[in-house]
Amino acid sequence: EVQLVESGGGLVKPGGSLRLSCAASGFTFSSYSMNWVRQAPGKGLEWVSSISSSSSYIHYADSVKGRFTISRDNAKNSLYLQMNSLRAEDTAVYYCARECTDYDILTGYSRWWFDPWGQGTLVTVSS
Amino acid sequence: SSELTQDPAVSVALGQTVRITCQGDSLRSYYASWYQQKPGQAPVLVMYGKNNRPSGIPDRFSGSSSGNTASLTITGAQAEDEADYYCNSRDSSGSHLGEFGGGTKLTVL
């Protein structure tokens, strides 16, 4: 069974740091790009960051650039998100998700989707 | 703010057909993917590509795309389809940043 399990969430004070982990199983982790997506309480989904299979390509949302660092350890089938200088607005459930992508040569469109998602881990930034 | 635009709420009578739409410039280059999220649960992929349903998703779910608009259609909506639905794409300007629509809350009456 393809599965993603996040951990590492918790309560942290503004300005503090936290490291999230995502353990992958049931698929060849090293072959897939991975993403972090978050959801503030009562709000919609927000894409946070992505990392390619070999860590060669990394992207961040403007809201976290310079404060968050995504990384992975393919030998351990694990994805990480180091979060520094945390703010109240970073309070959210953080999900990791496997990225799938390909290109439809008949239509010229690209396909990009997330499947599966982990169950999420809650990060609360509060004094 | 989202570069993908969704109606905040849509309602449908039980057994009827409902279309949930998503608009954005990136949809001229990327097919949208769609996620269903029920309260307290993680999002679940229900549609991707031109009209691709993951295994286990009922065939009452279908997808389409035209220009800058993507649609998720539920034909014969069931009570269990009541949920939040999010579209997703990738910025097509070359930044490779992901983006989600603001979400549509579907109510089945």
PDB file of C-alpha atoms in Angstrom:
ATOM      1  CA  GLU A   1       0.000   0.000   0.000  1.00  0.00           C
ATOM      2  CA  VAL A   2       1.308   3.417  -0.942  1.00  0.00           C
ATOM      3  CA  GLN A   3       1.489   5.443   2.252  1.00  0.00           C
ATOM      4  CA  LEU A   4       2.808   8.724   3.589  1.00  0.00           C
ATOM      5  CA  VAL A   5       3.001   9.459   7.309  1.00  0.00           C
ATOM      6  CA  GLU A   6       3.907  12.892   8.639  1.00  0.00           C
ATOM      7  CA  SER A   7       5.316  13.634  12.066  1.00  0.00           C
ATOM      8  CA  GLY A   8       7.009  16.415  13.970  1.00  0.00           C
ATOM      9  CA  GLY A   9       4.183  18.889  14.413  1.00  0.00           C
ATOM     10  CA  GLY A  10       3.480  20.638  17.674  1.00  0.00           C
ATOM     11  CA  LEU A  11       3.288  23.935  19.526  1.00  0.00           C
ATOM     12  CA  VAL A  12       6.096  26.414  18.980  1.00  0.00           C
ATOM     13  CA  LYS A  13       6.582  30.054  19.924  1.00  0.00           C
ATOM     14  CA  PRO A  14       6.815  32.791  17.278  1.00  0.00           C
ATOM     15  CA  GLY A  15      10.350  32.951  15.960  1.00  0.00           C
ATOM     16  CA  GLY A  16      10.957  29.327  16.812  1.00  0.00           C
ATOM     17  CA  SER A  17      11.836  26.348  14.640  1.00  0.00           C
ATOM     18  CA  LEU A  18      10.356  22.965  13.891  1.00  0.00           C
ATOM     19  CA  ARG A  19      11.289  20.083  11.621  1.00  0.00           C
ATOM     20  CA  LEU A  20       8.593  18.017   9.970  1.00  0.00           C
ATOM     21  CA  SER A  21       9.177  14.531   8.611  1.00  0.00           C
ATOM     22  CA  CYS A  22       7.259  12.426   6.123  1.00  0.00           C
ATOM     23  CA  ALA A  23       7.895   8.681   5.952  1.00  0.00           C
ATOM     24  CA  ALA A  24       7.068   7.052   2.635  1.00  0.00           C
ATOM     25  CA  SER A  25       6.335   3.395   1.974  1.00  0.00           C
ATOM     26  CA  GLY A  26       4.849   1.188  -0.715  1.00  0.00           C
ATOM     27  CA  PHE A  27       6.530   2.855  -3.696  1.00  0.00           C
ATOM     28  CA  THR A  28       9.973   3.725  -5.034  1.00  0.00           C
ATOM     29  CA  PHE A  29      10.435   6.973  -3.148  1.00  0.00           C
ATOM     30  CA  SER A  30      13.590   7.950  -5.021  1.00  0.00           C
ATOM     31  CA  SER A  31      11.689   8.089  -8.326  1.00  0.00           C
ATOM     32  CA  TYR A  32       9.198  10.787  -7.347  1.00  0.00           C
ATOM     33  CA  SER A  33       9.193  14.480  -6.643  1.00  0.00           C
ATOM     34  CA  MET A  34       7.542  15.325  -3.352  1.00  0.00           C
ATOM     35  CA  ASN A  35       5.616  18.313  -2.057  1.00  0.00           C
ATOM     36  CA  TRP A  36       4.431  19.951   1.143  1.00  0.00           C
ATOM     37  CA  VAL A  37       0.972  21.510   1.246  1.00  0.00           C
ATOM     38  CA  ARG A  38      -0.571  23.250   4.245  1.00  0.00           C
ATOM     39  CA  GLN A  39      -4.020  24.226   5.430  1.00  0.00           C
ATOM     40  CA  ALA A  40      -4.618  26.907   8.031  1.00  0.00           C
ATOM     41  CA  PRO A  41      -7.583  26.295  10.358  1.00  0.00           C
ATOM     42  CA  GLY A  42     -10.821  26.795   8.464  1.00  0.00           C
ATOM     43  CA  LYS A  43      -8.967  27.841   5.307  1.00  0.00           C
ATOM     44  CA  GLY A  44      -8.113  26.337   1.941  1.00  0.00           C
ATOM     45  CA  LEU A  45      -5.100  24.431   0.737  1.00  0.00           C
ATOM     46  CA  GLU A  46      -1.834  26.269   0.150  1.00  0.00           C
ATOM     47  CA  TRP A  47       1.071  24.784  -1.776  1.00  0.00           C
ATOM     48  CA  VAL A  48       4.302  25.246   0.210  1.00  0.00           C
ATOM     49  CA  SER A  49       7.268  23.572  -1.448  1.00  0.00           C
ATOM     50  CA  SER A  50       8.455  20.885  -3.847  1.00  0.00           C
ATOM     51  CA  ILE A  51      11.635  18.867  -4.299  1.00  0.00           C
ATOM     52  CA  SER A  52      12.605  16.720  -7.261  1.00  0.00           C
ATOM     53  CA  SER A  53      13.553  13.081  -6.953  1.00  0.00           C
ATOM     54  CA  SER A  54      17.295  13.751  -6.748  1.00  0.00           C
ATOM     55  CA  SER A  55      16.931  17.069  -4.883  1.00  0.00           C
ATOM     56  CA  SER A  56      18.195  18.923  -7.947  1.00  0.00           C
ATOM     57  CA  TYR A  57      15.141  21.159  -8.230  1.00  0.00           C
ATOM     58  CA  ILE A  58      13.554  22.859  -5.248  1.00  0.00           C
ATOM     59  CA  HIS A  59      10.789  25.445  -5.211  1.00  0.00           C
ATOM     60  CA  TYR A  60       9.068  27.438  -2.473  1.00  0.00           C
ATOM     61  CA  ALA A  61       5.967  29.541  -2.149  1.00  0.00           C
ATOM     62  CA  ASP A  62       6.788  33.205  -1.635  1.00  0.00           C
ATOM     63  CA  SER A  63       5.172  33.035   1.808  1.00  0.00           C
ATOM     64  CA  VAL A  64       7.861  30.655   3.137  1.00  0.00           C
ATOM     65  CA  LYS A  65      10.892  31.400   0.959  1.00  0.00           C
ATOM     66  CA  GLY A  66      13.953  32.109   3.041  1.00  0.00           C
ATOM     67  CA  ARG A  67      12.442  30.586   6.186  1.00  0.00           C
ATOM     68  CA  PHE A  68      11.591  26.992   5.218  1.00  0.00           C
ATOM     69  CA  THR A  69      13.912  24.371   3.759  1.00  0.00           C
ATOM     70  CA  ILE A  70      12.713  21.208   2.065  1.00  0.00           C
ATOM     71  CA  SER A  71      14.986  18.176   1.870  1.00  0.00           C
ATOM     72  CA  ARG A  72      14.845  14.432   1.421  1.00  0.00           C
ATOM     73  CA  ASP A  73      16.820  11.306   2.227  1.00  0.00           C
ATOM     74  CA  ASN A  74      16.143   8.690  -0.421  1.00  0.00           C
ATOM     75  CA  ALA A  75      18.034   6.051   1.537  1.00  0.00           C
ATOM     76  CA  LYS A  76      15.567   6.523   4.388  1.00  0.00           C
ATOM     77  CA  ASN A  77      12.485   7.068   2.193  1.00  0.00           C
ATOM     78  CA  SER A  78      11.905  10.314   4.008  1.00  0.00           C
ATOM     79  CA  LEU A  79      10.956  13.889   3.227  1.00  0.00           C
ATOM     80  CA  TYR A  80      11.603  16.816   5.551  1.00  0.00           C
ATOM     81  CA  LEU A  81      10.557  20.416   6.057  1.00  0.00           C
ATOM     82  CA  GLN A  82      12.762  22.567   8.274  1.00  0.00           C
ATOM     83  CA  MET A  83      10.737  25.561   9.396  1.00  0.00           C
ATOM     84  CA  ASN A  84      12.553  28.536  10.926  1.00  0.00           C
ATOM     85  CA  SER A  85      11.424  31.996  12.020  1.00  0.00           C
ATOM     86  CA  LEU A  86       7.916  30.689  12.462  1.00  0.00           C
ATOM     87  CA  ARG A  87       5.008  33.120  12.508  1.00  0.00           C
ATOM     88  CA  ALA A  88       1.438  32.865  13.728  1.00  0.00           C
ATOM     89  CA  GLU A  89       0.303  32.682  10.118  1.00  0.00           C
ATOM     90  CA  ASP A  90       2.280  29.468   9.654  1.00  0.00           C
ATOM     91  CA  THR A  91      -0.211  27.726  11.940  1.00  0.00           C
ATOM     92  CA  ALA A  92      -1.688  24.947   9.822  1.00  0.00           C
ATOM     93  CA  VAL A  93      -1.968  21.267   9.161  1.00  0.00           C
ATOM     94  CA  TYR A  94       0.986  20.307   6.990  1.00  0.00           C
ATOM     95  CA  TYR A  95       0.547  17.530   4.453  1.00  0.00           C
ATOM     96  CA  CYS A  96       3.173  15.777   2.389  1.00  0.00           C
ATOM     97  CA  ALA A  97       2.103  14.538  -1.010  1.00  0.00           C
ATOM     98  CA  ARG A  98       3.665  12.524  -3.806  1.00  0.00           C
ATOM     99  CA  GLU A  99       3.879  14.430  -7.075  1.00  0.00           C
ATOM    100  CA  CYS A 100       3.011  12.812 -10.380  1.00  0.00           C
ATOM    101  CA  THR A 101       3.542  14.526 -13.695  1.00  0.00           C
ATOM    102  CA  ASP A 102       3.644  13.834 -17.401  1.00  0.00           C
ATOM    103  CA  TYR A 103       3.074  15.517 -20.731  1.00  0.00           C
ATOM    104  CA  ASP A 104       0.290  14.800 -23.201  1.00  0.00           C
ATOM    105  CA  ILE A 105       1.940  15.101 -26.607  1.00  0.00           C
ATOM    106  CA  LEU A 106      -1.413  14.920 -28.379  1.00  0.00           C
ATOM    107  CA  THR A 107      -2.851  17.997 -26.685  1.00  0.00           C
ATOM    108  CA  GLY A 108       0.306  19.826 -25.658  1.00  0.00           C
ATOM    109  CA  TYR A 109      -0.923  19.950 -22.072  1.00  0.00           C
ATOM    110  CA  SER A 110       1.001  18.900 -18.997  1.00  0.00           C
ATOM    111  CA  ARG A 111      -0.516  16.877 -16.207  1.00  0.00           C
ATOM    112  CA  TRP A 112       0.526  17.506 -12.598  1.00  0.00           C
ATOM    113  CA  TRP A 113      -1.173  15.966  -9.606  1.00  0.00           C
ATOM    114  CA  PHE A 114      -0.686  14.826  -6.002  1.00  0.00           C
ATOM    115  CA  ASP A 115      -1.422  11.280  -4.943  1.00  0.00           C
ATOM    116  CA  PRO A 116      -1.402  10.097  -2.250  1.00  0.00           C
ATOM    117  CA  TRP A 117      -1.409  12.562   0.622  1.00  0.00           C
ATOM    118  CA  GLY A 118      -0.391  11.901   4.186  1.00  0.00           C
ATOM    119  CA  GLN A 119      -2.792  12.366   7.086  1.00  0.00           C
ATOM    120  CA  GLY A 120      -1.174  15.673   8.056  1.00  0.00           C
ATOM    121  CA  THR A 121       0.580  17.034  11.130  1.00  0.00           C
ATOM    122  CA  LEU A 122      -0.569  20.134  13.000  1.00  0.00           C
ATOM    123  CA  VAL A 123       1.807  23.006  13.584  1.00  0.00           C
ATOM    124  CA  THR A 124       0.654  25.691  16.002  1.00  0.00           C
ATOM    125  CA  VAL A 125       2.669  28.886  16.355  1.00  0.00           C
ATOM    126  CA  SER A 126       1.608  30.747  19.463  1.00  0.00           C
ATOM    127  CA  SER A 127       3.098  32.383  22.511  1.00  0.00           C
TER     128      SER A 127
ATOM    129  CA  SER B   1      -4.047  34.797  -2.951  1.00  0.00           C
ATOM    130  CA  SER B   2      -4.960  31.961  -5.336  1.00  0.00           C
ATOM    131  CA  GLU B   3      -4.388  32.433  -9.036  1.00  0.00           C
ATOM    132  CA  LEU B   4      -7.013  29.750  -9.551  1.00  0.00           C
ATOM    133  CA  THR B   5     -10.578  30.924  -9.007  1.00  0.00           C
ATOM    134  CA  GLN B   6     -13.407  28.728  -7.735  1.00  0.00           C
ATOM    135  CA  ASP B   7     -16.939  29.514  -6.623  1.00  0.00           C
ATOM    136  CA  PRO B   8     -16.950  29.367  -2.809  1.00  0.00           C
ATOM    137  CA  ALA B   9     -20.108  27.287  -2.563  1.00  0.00           C
ATOM    138  CA  VAL B  10     -22.357  25.203  -4.763  1.00  0.00           C
ATOM    139  CA  SER B  11     -25.401  23.121  -3.930  1.00  0.00           C
ATOM    140  CA  VAL B  12     -27.096  20.249  -5.740  1.00  0.00           C
ATOM    141  CA  ALA B  13     -30.190  18.176  -5.143  1.00  0.00           C
ATOM    142  CA  LEU B  14     -29.613  14.525  -4.408  1.00  0.00           C
ATOM    143  CA  GLY B  15     -29.278  12.591  -7.656  1.00  0.00           C
ATOM    144  CA  GLN B  16     -28.849  15.682  -9.818  1.00  0.00           C
ATOM    145  CA  THR B  17     -25.813  16.892 -11.756  1.00  0.00           C
ATOM    146  CA  VAL B  18     -23.446  19.582 -10.554  1.00  0.00           C
ATOM    147  CA  ARG B  19     -20.455  21.246 -12.175  1.00  0.00           C
ATOM    148  CA  ILE B  20     -17.637  22.799 -10.166  1.00  0.00           C
ATOM    149  CA  THR B  21     -15.400  25.156 -12.112  1.00  0.00           C
ATOM    150  CA  CYS B  22     -11.879  26.488 -11.792  1.00  0.00           C
ATOM    151  CA  GLN B  23     -10.409  29.367 -13.769  1.00  0.00           C
ATOM    152  CA  GLY B  24      -6.828  30.436 -14.213  1.00  0.00           C
ATOM    153  CA  ASP B  25      -4.177  31.248 -16.772  1.00  0.00           C
ATOM    154  CA  SER B  26      -2.138  28.156 -15.903  1.00  0.00           C
ATOM    155  CA  LEU B  27      -5.023  26.011 -17.125  1.00  0.00           C
ATOM    156  CA  ARG B  28      -4.106  26.905 -20.692  1.00  0.00           C
ATOM    157  CA  SER B  29      -0.943  24.801 -20.230  1.00  0.00           C
ATOM    158  CA  TYR B  30      -1.771  22.404 -17.404  1.00  0.00           C
ATOM    159  CA  TYR B  31      -4.770  20.202 -16.851  1.00  0.00           C
ATOM    160  CA  ALA B  32      -6.243  20.826 -13.430  1.00  0.00           C
ATOM    161  CA  SER B  33      -6.248  18.133 -10.803  1.00  0.00           C
ATOM    162  CA  TRP B  34      -9.129  17.943  -8.339  1.00  0.00           C
ATOM    163  CA  TYR B  35      -9.218  16.959  -4.681  1.00  0.00           C
ATOM    164  CA  GLN B  36     -12.086  16.106  -2.394  1.00  0.00           C
ATOM    165  CA  GLN B  37     -11.733  16.920   1.285  1.00  0.00           C
ATOM    166  CA  LYS B  38     -14.199  15.940   3.971  1.00  0.00           C
ATOM    167  CA  PRO B  39     -14.088  17.477   7.476  1.00  0.00           C
ATOM    168  CA  GLY B  40     -11.121  16.323   9.498  1.00  0.00           C
ATOM    169  CA  GLN B  41      -9.652  14.303   6.639  1.00  0.00           C
ATOM    170  CA  ALA B  42      -6.774  14.707   4.239  1.00  0.00           C
ATOM    171  CA  PRO B  43      -7.525  15.644   0.628  1.00  0.00           C
ATOM    172  CA  VAL B  44      -8.130  12.807  -1.809  1.00  0.00           C
ATOM    173  CA  LEU B  45      -7.425  12.962  -5.542  1.00  0.00           C
ATOM    174  CA  VAL B  46     -10.617  12.521  -7.552  1.00  0.00           C
ATOM    175  CA  MET B  47      -9.612  13.711 -11.018  1.00  0.00           C
ATOM    176  CA  TYR B  48      -6.471  14.505 -12.983  1.00  0.00           C
ATOM    177  CA  GLY B  49      -5.440  15.087 -16.570  1.00  0.00           C
ATOM    178  CA  LYS B  50      -7.987  15.557 -19.312  1.00  0.00           C
ATOM    179  CA  ASN B  51     -10.490  13.210 -17.647  1.00  0.00           C
ATOM    180  CA  ASN B  52      -8.663  10.606 -15.546  1.00  0.00           C
ATOM    181  CA  ARG B  53     -10.198   9.048 -12.456  1.00  0.00           C
ATOM    182  CA  PRO B  54      -7.950   7.348  -9.902  1.00  0.00           C
ATOM    183  CA  SER B  55      -8.809   3.835  -8.930  1.00  0.00           C
ATOM    184  CA  GLY B  56     -11.715   3.737  -6.506  1.00  0.00           C
ATOM    185  CA  ILE B  57     -13.300   7.016  -7.598  1.00  0.00           C
ATOM    186  CA  PRO B  58     -16.887   6.487  -8.833  1.00  0.00           C
ATOM    187  CA  ASP B  59     -17.559   7.047 -12.519  1.00  0.00           C
ATOM    188  CA  ARG B  60     -20.131   9.721 -11.668  1.00  0.00           C
ATOM    189  CA  PHE B  61     -17.080  12.022 -11.406  1.00  0.00           C
ATOM    190  CA  SER B  62     -15.792  13.426 -14.698  1.00  0.00           C
ATOM    191  CA  GLY B  63     -13.503  16.215 -15.779  1.00  0.00           C
ATOM    192  CA  SER B  64     -13.205  18.605 -18.706  1.00  0.00           C
ATOM    193  CA  SER B  65     -11.185  21.591 -19.765  1.00  0.00           C
ATOM    194  CA  SER B  66     -11.582  24.473 -22.198  1.00  0.00           C
ATOM    195  CA  GLY B  67      -9.341  27.482 -22.500  1.00  0.00           C
ATOM    196  CA  ASN B  68      -8.603  28.799 -19.008  1.00  0.00           C
ATOM    197  CA  THR B  69     -11.409  26.886 -17.335  1.00  0.00           C
ATOM    198  CA  ALA B  70     -11.462  23.387 -15.882  1.00  0.00           C
ATOM    199  CA  SER B  71     -14.583  21.652 -14.646  1.00  0.00           C
ATOM    200  CA  LEU B  72     -15.375  18.772 -12.348  1.00  0.00           C
ATOM    201  CA  THR B  73     -18.815  17.307 -12.961  1.00  0.00           C
ATOM    202  CA  ILE B  74     -20.678  14.971 -10.646  1.00  0.00           C
ATOM    203  CA  THR B  75     -23.516  13.214 -12.454  1.00  0.00           C
ATOM    204  CA  GLY B  76     -26.065  11.887  -9.980  1.00  0.00           C
ATOM    205  CA  ALA B  77     -24.645  13.458  -6.821  1.00  0.00           C
ATOM    206  CA  GLN B  78     -24.780  11.350  -3.680  1.00  0.00           C
ATOM    207  CA  ALA B  79     -24.913  12.418  -0.062  1.00  0.00           C
ATOM    208  CA  GLU B  80     -21.337  11.196   0.420  1.00  0.00           C
ATOM    209  CA  ASP B  81     -20.140  13.653  -2.233  1.00  0.00           C
ATOM    210  CA  GLU B  82     -20.780  16.563   0.136  1.00  0.00           C
ATOM    211  CA  ALA B  83     -17.303  17.964   0.740  1.00  0.00           C
ATOM    212  CA  ASP B  84     -14.857  20.706  -0.156  1.00  0.00           C
ATOM    213  CA  TYR B  85     -13.358  20.450  -3.624  1.00  0.00           C
ATOM    214  CA  TYR B  86     -10.065  22.042  -4.622  1.00  0.00           C
ATOM    215  CA  CYS B  87      -8.512  22.439  -8.045  1.00  0.00           C
ATOM    216  CA  ASN B  88      -4.748  22.485  -8.440  1.00  0.00           C
ATOM    217  CA  SER B  89      -2.298  23.370 -11.142  1.00  0.00           C
ATOM    218  CA  ARG B  90       1.206  24.567 -11.653  1.00  0.00           C
ATOM    219  CA  ASP B  91       2.169  28.107 -12.543  1.00  0.00           C
ATOM    220  CA  SER B  92       2.835  28.118 -16.276  1.00  0.00           C
ATOM    221  CA  SER B  93       5.150  31.147 -16.283  1.00  0.00           C
ATOM    222  CA  GLY B  94       8.176  28.952 -15.648  1.00  0.00           C
ATOM    223  CA  SER B  95       8.345  29.433 -11.890  1.00  0.00           C
ATOM    224  CA  HIS B  96       7.208  25.840 -11.264  1.00  0.00           C
ATOM    225  CA  LEU B  97       5.230  27.011  -8.263  1.00  0.00           C
ATOM    226  CA  GLY B  98       2.120  25.108  -7.346  1.00  0.00           C
ATOM    227  CA  GLU B  99      -1.247  26.717  -6.820  1.00  0.00           C
ATOM    228  CA  PHE B 100      -4.646  25.741  -5.488  1.00  0.00           C
ATOM    229  CA  GLY B 101      -8.037  27.243  -6.017  1.00  0.00           C
ATOM    230  CA  GLY B 102      -9.773  28.665  -2.979  1.00  0.00           C
ATOM    231  CA  GLY B 103     -12.047  25.639  -2.784  1.00  0.00           C
ATOM    232  CA  THR B 104     -15.738  25.001  -3.408  1.00  0.00           C
ATOM    233  CA  LYS B 105     -17.979  23.718  -0.652  1.00  0.00           C
ATOM    234  CA  LEU B 106     -20.474  21.317  -2.192  1.00  0.00           C
ATOM    235  CA  THR B 107     -23.755  20.817  -0.375  1.00  0.00           C
ATOM    236  CA  VAL B 108     -25.998  17.929  -1.404  1.00  0.00           C
ATOM    237  CA  LEU B 109     -29.606  18.788  -0.574  1.00  0.00           C
TER     238      LEU B 109
END
